Short mmCIF file of C-alpha atoms and ligand atoms in Angstrom, two decimals:
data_model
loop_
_atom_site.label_atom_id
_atom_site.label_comp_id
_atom_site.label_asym_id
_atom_site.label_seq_id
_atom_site.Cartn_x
_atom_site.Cartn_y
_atom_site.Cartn_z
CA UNK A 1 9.01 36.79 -23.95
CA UNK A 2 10.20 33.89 -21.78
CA UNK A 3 11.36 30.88 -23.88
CA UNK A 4 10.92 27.24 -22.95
CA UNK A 5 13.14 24.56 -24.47
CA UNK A 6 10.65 21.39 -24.38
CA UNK A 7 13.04 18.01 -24.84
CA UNK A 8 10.82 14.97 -26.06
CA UNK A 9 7.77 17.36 -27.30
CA UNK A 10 6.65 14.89 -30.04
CA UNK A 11 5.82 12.12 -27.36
CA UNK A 12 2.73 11.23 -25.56
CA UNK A 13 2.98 14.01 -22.71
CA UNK A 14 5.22 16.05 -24.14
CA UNK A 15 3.07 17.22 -27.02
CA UNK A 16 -0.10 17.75 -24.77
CA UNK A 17 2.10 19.71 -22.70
CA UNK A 18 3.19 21.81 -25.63
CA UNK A 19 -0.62 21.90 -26.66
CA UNK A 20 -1.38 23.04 -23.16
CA UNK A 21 1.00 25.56 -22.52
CA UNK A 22 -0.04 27.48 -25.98
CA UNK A 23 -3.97 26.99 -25.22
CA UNK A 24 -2.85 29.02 -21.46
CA UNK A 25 -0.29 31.43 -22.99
CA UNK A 26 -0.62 31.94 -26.64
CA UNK A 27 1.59 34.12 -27.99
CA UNK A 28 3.46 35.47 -25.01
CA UNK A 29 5.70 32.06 -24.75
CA UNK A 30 8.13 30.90 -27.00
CA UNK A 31 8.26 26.82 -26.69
CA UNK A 32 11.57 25.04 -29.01
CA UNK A 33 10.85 21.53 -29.38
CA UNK A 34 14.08 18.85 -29.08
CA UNK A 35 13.27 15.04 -29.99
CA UNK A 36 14.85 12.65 -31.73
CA UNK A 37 11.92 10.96 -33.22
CA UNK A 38 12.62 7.44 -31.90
CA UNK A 39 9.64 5.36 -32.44
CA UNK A 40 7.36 7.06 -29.73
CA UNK A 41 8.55 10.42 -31.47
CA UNK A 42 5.51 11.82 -33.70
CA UNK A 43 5.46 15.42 -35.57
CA UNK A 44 2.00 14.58 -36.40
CA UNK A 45 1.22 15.39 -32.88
CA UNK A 46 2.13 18.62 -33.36
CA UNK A 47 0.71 19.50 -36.45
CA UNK A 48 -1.37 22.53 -35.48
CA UNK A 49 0.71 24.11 -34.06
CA UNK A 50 3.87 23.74 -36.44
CA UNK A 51 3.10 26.76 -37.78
CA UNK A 52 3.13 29.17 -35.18
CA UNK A 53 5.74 31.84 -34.98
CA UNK A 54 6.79 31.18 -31.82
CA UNK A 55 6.91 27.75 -32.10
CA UNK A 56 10.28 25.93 -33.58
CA UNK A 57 11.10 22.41 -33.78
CA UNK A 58 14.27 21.00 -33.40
CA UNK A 59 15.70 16.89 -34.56
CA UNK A 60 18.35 16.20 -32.20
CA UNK A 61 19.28 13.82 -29.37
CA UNK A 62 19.57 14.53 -25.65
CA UNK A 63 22.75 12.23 -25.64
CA UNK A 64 24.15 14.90 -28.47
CA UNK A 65 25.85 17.41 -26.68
CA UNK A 66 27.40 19.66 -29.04
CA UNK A 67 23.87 19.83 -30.38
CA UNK A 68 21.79 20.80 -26.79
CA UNK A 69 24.87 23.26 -26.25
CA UNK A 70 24.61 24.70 -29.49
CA UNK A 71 20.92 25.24 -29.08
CA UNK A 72 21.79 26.96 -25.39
CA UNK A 73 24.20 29.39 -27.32
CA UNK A 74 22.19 30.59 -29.96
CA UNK A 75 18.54 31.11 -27.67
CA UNK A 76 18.28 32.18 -24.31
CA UNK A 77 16.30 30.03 -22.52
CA UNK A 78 14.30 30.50 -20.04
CA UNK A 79 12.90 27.10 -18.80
CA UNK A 80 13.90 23.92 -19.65
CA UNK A 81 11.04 21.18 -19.35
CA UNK A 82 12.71 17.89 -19.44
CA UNK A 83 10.41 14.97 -21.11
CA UNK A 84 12.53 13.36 -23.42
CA UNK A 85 12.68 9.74 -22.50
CA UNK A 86 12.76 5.72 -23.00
CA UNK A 87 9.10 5.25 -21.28
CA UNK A 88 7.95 1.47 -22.00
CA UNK A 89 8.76 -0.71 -19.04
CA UNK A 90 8.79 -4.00 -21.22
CA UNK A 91 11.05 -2.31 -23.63
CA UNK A 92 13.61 -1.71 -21.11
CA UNK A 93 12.76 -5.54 -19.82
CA UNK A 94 14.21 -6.49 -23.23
CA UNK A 95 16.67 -4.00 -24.30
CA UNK A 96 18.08 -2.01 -20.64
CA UNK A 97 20.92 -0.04 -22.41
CA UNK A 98 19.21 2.17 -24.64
CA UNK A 99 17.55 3.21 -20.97
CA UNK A 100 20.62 4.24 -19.46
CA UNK A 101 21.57 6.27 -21.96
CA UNK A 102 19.00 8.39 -23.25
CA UNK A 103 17.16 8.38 -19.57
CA UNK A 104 20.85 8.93 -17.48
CA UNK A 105 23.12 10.10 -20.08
CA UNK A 106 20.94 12.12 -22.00
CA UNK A 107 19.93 13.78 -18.60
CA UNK A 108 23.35 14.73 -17.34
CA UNK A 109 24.01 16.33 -21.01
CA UNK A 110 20.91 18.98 -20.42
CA UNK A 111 22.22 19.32 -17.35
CA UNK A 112 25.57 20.34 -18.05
CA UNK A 113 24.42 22.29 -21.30
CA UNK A 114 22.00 24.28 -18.52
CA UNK A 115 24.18 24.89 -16.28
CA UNK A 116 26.86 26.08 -19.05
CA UNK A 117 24.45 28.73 -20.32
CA UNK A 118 22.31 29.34 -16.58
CA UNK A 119 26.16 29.66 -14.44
CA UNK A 120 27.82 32.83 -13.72
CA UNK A 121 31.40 33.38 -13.06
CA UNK A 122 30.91 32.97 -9.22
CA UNK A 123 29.02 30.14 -9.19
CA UNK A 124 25.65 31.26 -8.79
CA UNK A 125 22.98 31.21 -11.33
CA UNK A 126 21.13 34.25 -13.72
CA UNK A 127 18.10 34.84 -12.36
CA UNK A 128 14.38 33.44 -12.84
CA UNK A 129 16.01 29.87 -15.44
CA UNK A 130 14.50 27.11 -14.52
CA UNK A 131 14.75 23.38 -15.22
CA UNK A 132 12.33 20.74 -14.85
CA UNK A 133 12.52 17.13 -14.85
CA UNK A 134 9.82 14.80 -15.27
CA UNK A 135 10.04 11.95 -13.68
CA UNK A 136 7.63 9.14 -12.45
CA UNK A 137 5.99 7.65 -9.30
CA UNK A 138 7.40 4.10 -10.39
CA UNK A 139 10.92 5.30 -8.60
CA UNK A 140 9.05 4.58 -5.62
CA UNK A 141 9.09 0.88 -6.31
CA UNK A 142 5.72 -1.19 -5.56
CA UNK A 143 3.40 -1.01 -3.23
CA UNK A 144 0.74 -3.66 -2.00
CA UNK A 145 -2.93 -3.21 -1.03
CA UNK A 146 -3.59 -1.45 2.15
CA UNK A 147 -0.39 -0.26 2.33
CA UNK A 148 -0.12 3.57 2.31
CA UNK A 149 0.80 6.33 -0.59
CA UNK A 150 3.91 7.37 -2.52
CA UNK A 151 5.26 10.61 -0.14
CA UNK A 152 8.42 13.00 -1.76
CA UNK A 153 10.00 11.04 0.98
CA UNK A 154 9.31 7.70 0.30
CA UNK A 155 12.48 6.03 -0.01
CA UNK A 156 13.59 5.53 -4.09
CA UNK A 157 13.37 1.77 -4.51
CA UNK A 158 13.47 0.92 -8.40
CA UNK A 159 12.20 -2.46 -9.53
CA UNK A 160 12.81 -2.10 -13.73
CA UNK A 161 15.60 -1.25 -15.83
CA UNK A 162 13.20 2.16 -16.88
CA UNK A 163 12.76 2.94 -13.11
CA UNK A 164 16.22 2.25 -12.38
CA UNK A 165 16.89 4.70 -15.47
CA UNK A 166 14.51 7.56 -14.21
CA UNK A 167 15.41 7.01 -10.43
CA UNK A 168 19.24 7.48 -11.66
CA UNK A 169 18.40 10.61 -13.20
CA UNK A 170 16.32 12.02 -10.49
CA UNK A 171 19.31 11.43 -8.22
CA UNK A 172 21.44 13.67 -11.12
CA UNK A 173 19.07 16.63 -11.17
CA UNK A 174 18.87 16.24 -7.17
CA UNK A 175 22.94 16.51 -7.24
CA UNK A 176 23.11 19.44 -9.30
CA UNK A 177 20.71 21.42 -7.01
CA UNK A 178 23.09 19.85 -3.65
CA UNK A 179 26.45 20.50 -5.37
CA UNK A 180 25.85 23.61 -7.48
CA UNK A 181 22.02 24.93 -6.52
CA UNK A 182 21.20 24.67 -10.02
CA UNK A 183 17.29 25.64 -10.12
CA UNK A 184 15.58 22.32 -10.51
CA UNK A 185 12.47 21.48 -9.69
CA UNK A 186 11.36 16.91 -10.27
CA UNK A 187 8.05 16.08 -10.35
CA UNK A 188 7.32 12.53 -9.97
CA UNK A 189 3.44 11.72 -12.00
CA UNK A 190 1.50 8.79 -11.72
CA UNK A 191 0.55 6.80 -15.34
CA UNK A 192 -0.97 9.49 -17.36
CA UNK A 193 -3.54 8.99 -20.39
CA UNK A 194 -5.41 10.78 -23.21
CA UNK A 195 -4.96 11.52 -26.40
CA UNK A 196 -1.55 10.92 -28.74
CA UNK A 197 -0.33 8.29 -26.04
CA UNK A 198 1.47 5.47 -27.71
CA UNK A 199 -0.40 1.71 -28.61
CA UNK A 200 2.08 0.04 -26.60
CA UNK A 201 0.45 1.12 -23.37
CA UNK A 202 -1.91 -0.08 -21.62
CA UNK A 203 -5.31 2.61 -22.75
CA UNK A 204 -4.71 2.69 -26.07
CA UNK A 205 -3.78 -0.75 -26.27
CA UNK A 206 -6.88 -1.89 -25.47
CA UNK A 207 -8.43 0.88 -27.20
CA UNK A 208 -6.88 0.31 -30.70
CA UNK A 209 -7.34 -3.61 -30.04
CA UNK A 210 -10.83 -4.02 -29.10
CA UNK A 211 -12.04 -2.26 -32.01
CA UNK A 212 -10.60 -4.71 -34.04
CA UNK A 213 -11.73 -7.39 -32.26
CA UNK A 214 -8.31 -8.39 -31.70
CA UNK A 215 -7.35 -10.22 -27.74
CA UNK A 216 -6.73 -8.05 -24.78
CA UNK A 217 -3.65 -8.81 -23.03
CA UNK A 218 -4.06 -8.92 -19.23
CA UNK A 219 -0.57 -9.23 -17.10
CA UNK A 220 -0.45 -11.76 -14.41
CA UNK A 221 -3.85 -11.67 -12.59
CA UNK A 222 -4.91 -8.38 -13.84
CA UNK A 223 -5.26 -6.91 -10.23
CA UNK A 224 -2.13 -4.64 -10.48
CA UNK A 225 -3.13 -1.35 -9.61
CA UNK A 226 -2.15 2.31 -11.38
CA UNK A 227 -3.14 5.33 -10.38
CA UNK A 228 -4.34 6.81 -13.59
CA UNK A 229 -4.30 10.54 -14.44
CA UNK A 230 -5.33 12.60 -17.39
CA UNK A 231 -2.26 14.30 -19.38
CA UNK A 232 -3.86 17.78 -19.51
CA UNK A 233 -4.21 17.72 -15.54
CA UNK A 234 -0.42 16.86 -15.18
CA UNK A 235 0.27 19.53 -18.22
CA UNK A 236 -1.00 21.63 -15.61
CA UNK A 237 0.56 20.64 -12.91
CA UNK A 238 4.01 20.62 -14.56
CA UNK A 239 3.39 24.30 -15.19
CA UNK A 240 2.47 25.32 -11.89
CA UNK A 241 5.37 23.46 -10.44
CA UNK A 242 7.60 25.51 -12.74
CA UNK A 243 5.97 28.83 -12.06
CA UNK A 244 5.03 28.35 -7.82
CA UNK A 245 7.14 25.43 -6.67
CA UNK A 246 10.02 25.30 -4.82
CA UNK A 247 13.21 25.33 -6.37
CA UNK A 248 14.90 22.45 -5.30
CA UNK A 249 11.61 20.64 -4.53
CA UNK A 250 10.46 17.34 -5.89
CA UNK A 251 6.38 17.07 -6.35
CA UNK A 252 4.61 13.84 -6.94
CA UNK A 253 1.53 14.59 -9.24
CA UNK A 254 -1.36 12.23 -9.18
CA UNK A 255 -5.19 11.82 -9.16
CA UNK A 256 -6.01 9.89 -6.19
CA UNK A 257 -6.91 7.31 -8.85
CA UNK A 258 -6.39 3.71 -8.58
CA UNK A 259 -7.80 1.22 -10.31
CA UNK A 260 -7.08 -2.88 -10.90
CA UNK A 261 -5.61 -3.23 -14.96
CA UNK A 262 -8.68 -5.30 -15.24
CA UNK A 263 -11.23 -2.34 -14.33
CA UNK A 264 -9.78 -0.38 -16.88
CA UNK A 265 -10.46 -2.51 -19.26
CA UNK A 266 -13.46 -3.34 -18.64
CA UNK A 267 -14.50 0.44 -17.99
CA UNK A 268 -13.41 0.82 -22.04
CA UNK A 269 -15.05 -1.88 -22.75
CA UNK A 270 -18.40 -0.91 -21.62
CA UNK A 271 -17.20 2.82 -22.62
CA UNK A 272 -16.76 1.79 -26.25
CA UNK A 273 -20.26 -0.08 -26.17
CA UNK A 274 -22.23 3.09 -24.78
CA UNK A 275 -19.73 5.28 -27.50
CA UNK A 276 -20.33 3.53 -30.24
CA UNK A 277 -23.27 4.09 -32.61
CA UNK A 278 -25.38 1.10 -33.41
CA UNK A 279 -24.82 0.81 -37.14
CA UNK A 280 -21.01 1.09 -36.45
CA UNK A 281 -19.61 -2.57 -37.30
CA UNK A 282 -16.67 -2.30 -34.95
CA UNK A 283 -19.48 -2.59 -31.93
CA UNK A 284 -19.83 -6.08 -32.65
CA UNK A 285 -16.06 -6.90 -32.44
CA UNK A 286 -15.94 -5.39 -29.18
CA UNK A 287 -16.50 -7.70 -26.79
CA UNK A 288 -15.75 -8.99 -23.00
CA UNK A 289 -14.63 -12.34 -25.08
CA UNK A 290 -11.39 -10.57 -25.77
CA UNK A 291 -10.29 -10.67 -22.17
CA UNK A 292 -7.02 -12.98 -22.50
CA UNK A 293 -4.61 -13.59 -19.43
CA UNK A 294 -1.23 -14.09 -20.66
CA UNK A 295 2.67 -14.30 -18.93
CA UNK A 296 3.10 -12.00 -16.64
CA UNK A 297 5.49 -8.79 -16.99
CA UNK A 298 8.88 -9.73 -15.09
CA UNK A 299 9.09 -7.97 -11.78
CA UNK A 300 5.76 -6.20 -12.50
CA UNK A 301 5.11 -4.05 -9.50
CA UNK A 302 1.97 -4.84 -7.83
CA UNK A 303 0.63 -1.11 -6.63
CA UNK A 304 1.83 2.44 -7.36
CA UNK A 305 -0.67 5.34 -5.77
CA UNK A 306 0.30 8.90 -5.16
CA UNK A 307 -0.36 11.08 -2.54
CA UNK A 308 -0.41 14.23 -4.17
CA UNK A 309 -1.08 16.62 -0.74
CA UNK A 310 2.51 18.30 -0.99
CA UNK A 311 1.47 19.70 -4.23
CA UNK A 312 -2.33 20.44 -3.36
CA UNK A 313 -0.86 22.64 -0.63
CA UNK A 314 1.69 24.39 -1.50
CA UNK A 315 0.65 25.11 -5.15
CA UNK A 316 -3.05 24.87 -5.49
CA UNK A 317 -3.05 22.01 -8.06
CA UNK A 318 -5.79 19.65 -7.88
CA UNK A 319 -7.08 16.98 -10.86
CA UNK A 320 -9.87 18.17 -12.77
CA UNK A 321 -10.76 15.82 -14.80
CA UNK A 322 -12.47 12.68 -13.55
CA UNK A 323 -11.48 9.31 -14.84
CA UNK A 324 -15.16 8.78 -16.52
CA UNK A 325 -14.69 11.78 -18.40
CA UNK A 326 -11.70 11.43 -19.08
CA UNK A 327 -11.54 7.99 -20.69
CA UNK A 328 -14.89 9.22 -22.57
CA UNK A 329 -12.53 12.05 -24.13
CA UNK A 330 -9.37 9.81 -24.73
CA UNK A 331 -11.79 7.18 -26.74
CA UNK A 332 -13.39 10.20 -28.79
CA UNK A 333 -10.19 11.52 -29.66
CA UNK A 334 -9.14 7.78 -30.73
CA UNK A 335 -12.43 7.44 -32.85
CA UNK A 336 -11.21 11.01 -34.47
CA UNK A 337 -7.57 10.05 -35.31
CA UNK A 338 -7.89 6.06 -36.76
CA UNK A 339 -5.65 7.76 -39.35
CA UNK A 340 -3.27 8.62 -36.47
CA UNK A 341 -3.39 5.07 -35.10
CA UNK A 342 -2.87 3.14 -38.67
CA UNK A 343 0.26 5.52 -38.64
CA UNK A 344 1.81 4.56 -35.81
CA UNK A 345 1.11 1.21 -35.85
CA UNK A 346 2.45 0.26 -39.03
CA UNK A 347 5.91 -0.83 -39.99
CA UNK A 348 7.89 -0.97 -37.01
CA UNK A 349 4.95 -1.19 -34.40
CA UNK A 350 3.83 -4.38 -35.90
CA UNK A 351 7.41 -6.12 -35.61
CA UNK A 352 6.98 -4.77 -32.14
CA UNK A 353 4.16 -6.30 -31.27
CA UNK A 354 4.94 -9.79 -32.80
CA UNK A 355 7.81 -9.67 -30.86
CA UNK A 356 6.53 -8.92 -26.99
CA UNK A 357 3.63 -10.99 -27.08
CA UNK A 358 4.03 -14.02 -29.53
CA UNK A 359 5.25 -15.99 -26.33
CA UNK A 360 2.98 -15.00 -23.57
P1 NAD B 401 6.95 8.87 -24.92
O1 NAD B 401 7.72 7.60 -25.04
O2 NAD B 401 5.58 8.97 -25.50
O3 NAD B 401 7.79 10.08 -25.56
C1 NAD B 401 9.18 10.20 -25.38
C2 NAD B 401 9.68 11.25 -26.37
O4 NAD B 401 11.09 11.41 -26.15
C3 NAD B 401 9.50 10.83 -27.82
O5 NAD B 401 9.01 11.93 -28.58
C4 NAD B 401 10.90 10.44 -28.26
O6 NAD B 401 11.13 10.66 -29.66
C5 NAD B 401 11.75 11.36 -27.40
N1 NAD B 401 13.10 10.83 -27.19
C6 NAD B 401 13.44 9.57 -26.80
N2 NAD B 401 14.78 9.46 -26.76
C7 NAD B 401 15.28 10.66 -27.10
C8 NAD B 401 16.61 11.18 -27.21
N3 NAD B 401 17.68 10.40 -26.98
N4 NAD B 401 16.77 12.47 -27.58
C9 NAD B 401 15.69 13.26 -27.83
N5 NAD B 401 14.42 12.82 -27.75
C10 NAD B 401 14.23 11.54 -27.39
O7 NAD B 401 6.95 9.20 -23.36
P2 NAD B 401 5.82 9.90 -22.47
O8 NAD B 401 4.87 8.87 -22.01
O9 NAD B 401 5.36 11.11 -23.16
O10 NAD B 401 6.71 10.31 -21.21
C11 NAD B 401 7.40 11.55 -21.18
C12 NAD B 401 8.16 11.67 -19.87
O11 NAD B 401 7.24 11.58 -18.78
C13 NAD B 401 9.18 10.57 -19.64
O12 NAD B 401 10.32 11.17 -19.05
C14 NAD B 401 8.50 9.61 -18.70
O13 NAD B 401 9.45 8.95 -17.88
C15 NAD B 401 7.64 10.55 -17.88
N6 NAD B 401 6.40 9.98 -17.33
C16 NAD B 401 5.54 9.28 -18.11
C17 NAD B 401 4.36 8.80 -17.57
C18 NAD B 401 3.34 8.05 -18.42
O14 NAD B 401 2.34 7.55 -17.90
N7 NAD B 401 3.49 7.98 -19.72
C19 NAD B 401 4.07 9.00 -16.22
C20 NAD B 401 4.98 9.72 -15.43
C21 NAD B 401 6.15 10.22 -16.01
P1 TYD B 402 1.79 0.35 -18.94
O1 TYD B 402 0.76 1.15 -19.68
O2 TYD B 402 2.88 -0.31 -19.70
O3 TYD B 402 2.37 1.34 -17.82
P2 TYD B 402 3.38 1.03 -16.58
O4 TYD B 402 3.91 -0.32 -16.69
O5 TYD B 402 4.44 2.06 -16.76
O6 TYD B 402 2.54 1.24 -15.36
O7 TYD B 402 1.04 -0.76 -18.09
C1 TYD B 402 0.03 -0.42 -17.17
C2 TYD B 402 -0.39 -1.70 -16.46
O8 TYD B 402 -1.04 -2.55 -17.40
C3 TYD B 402 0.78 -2.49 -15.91
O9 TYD B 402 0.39 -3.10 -14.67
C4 TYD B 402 1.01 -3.58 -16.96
C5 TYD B 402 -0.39 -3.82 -17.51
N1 TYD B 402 -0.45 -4.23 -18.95
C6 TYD B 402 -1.22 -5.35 -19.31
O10 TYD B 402 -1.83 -6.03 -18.45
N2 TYD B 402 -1.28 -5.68 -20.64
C7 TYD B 402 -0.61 -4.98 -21.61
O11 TYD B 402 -0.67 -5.37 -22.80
C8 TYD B 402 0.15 -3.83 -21.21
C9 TYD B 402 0.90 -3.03 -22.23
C10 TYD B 402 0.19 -3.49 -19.87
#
């Protein structure tokens, strides 16, 4: 039975990935879950599967290495699947450090606590271990309209203190393979979205704030574009880069999706209206009225669009799931889990919140 160690399962991705891989695989996997539970850490993500026998879930940080060596001693692992992350771009606007080292540190210690356990005495590796980082288009830097996609060989030109972060790391994993062939694969994904992601991003932002009739943030001019992909179709992809790609490879993932901020939120918008049942009273909060421009994000890069063709020909991975679906199943699953949102955005979320946007 192979066994995957997951880092940063109880995020966003991370926990649709773990829900993915037991949907394909059931019982013939063994997934061990490693997160810290920082804020964008949530077991209730996980909750049906907590349960299963071969799933285990372990608290500890990537930046801990006596604790990621101790779990490479006592299970042999098969793939490591690298999520674990600082993800919020206007987080690492305010507070860069905390980037560095979970996203660069916290890297080079699953790295090194890999390569410990993977390593044999002359230097090559045992056979069929794989690790995989996750990384993210916005390494690319910015593009504007008209000009062309994200390629694997796009030069890396970072804009944030998260992008830095994740282009830093990239550049680690990408050492490891030059220096010691360590089996890596890096997949860089365009913004994902769907169910469990975090109110501090853009979807579920608006989501959780139009149905309380509370404002709708727009950056800048609202024309910065993101090319927006479901989390199940990058689950997918993420496990077919693991299982087909080449090692050493780096894969962008994305859906050929782009779409202005201000289309997306006025695709929920009208979403929500068609969604919501007439006698519902959170239809009447919801409302174009909301709309308010405010400061725009420092350095916010104008365009990021993948072109996902190295993928799509060498693996066979494709998006399935079109963005008006998809949207239509991220706001269901949001109508099914208010109890999930009024978690999460309690307590520290609120600070949060204050905080970023009492000044724009
Ligand atoms: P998220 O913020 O929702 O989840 C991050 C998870 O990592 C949380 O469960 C958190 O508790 C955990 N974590 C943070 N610091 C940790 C530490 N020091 N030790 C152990 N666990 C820690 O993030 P996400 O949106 O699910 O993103 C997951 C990964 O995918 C990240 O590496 C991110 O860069 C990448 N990515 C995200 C997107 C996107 O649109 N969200 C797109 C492309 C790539
Ligand atoms: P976000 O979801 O933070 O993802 P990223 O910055 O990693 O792409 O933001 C997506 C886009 O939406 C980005 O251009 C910033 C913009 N945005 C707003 O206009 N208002 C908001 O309140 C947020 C959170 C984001």
């Amino acid at each position: 039975m192979r066994t995957y160690l997951v880092t940063g399962g109880a995020g966003f991705i991370g926990s649709n990935y773990i829900h993915y891989m037991f949907r394909k695989y059931g019982d013939e996997i063994r997934i061990i879950n490693v997160d810290a539970l920082t804020y964008a850490g949530n077991l209730e993500n996980l909750k049906d599967v907590e349960n299963r026998e071969n799933y285990t879930f372990i608290k500890a940080d990537i930046r801990d290495r006596e604790a990621i060596e101790k779990i490479f001693e006592e299970n042999d692992i098969d793939r490591v699947v690298h999520f674990a992350a600082e993800s919020h771009v206007d987080r690492s606007i305010r507070n860069p450090e905390i980037f560095v080292e979970t996203n660069v540190l916290g890297t080079l210690v699953m790295l090194n606590a890999a390569k410990k356990a993977w390593e044999l005495p002359d230097g090559s590796f045992k056979e069929d271990k794989k690790f995989l980082h996750v990384s993210t288009d916005e390494v690319y830097g910015s593009l504007e309209e008209g000009d062309t996609y994200f390629y694997e060989t796009t030069p890396i030109d970072p804009h944030s203190p998260y992008s830095a972060s994740k282009a830093s790391s990239d550049m680690l994993v990408k050492a490891y393979w030059d220096t010691y062939h360590f089996p890596m694969n890096i997949t860089n994904c365009s913004n994902n979205y769907g169910p469990y992601q975090f109110p501090e991003k853009l979807i579920p932002l608006i989501i959780n704030n139009a149905l309380q009739g509370k404002k709708l943030p727009v950056y800048g001019d609202g024309k910065n574009v993101r090319d927006w992909l479901y989390v199940d179709d990058h689950a997918k992809a993420i496990d077919m880069v693991q299982e087909k790609g080449r090692l050493g490879e780096r894969y962008n993932i994305g859906g050929h999706n782009e779409k202005q901020n201000i289309e997306i939120i006025n695709i929920i918008l009208e979403t929500l209206q068609e969604m919501l049942p007439d006698d519902d009273p959170r239809k009447k909060l919801v409302s174009k009225d909301l709309i308010t421009y405010v400061t725009d994000r420092k350095g916010h890069d104008r365009r990021y669009a993948i072109a996902p063709d190295k993928i799509k020909k060498e693996i066979g991975w494709y998006p399935e799931t079109m963005f008006k679906d998809g949207i239509r199943l991220t706001i269901q699953w949001y109508f099914e889990h208010e109890d999930w949102m009024k978690n999460v955005t309690s307590g520290d979320y609120q600070k949060y919140y204050q905080d970023m946007y009492q000044d724009k």
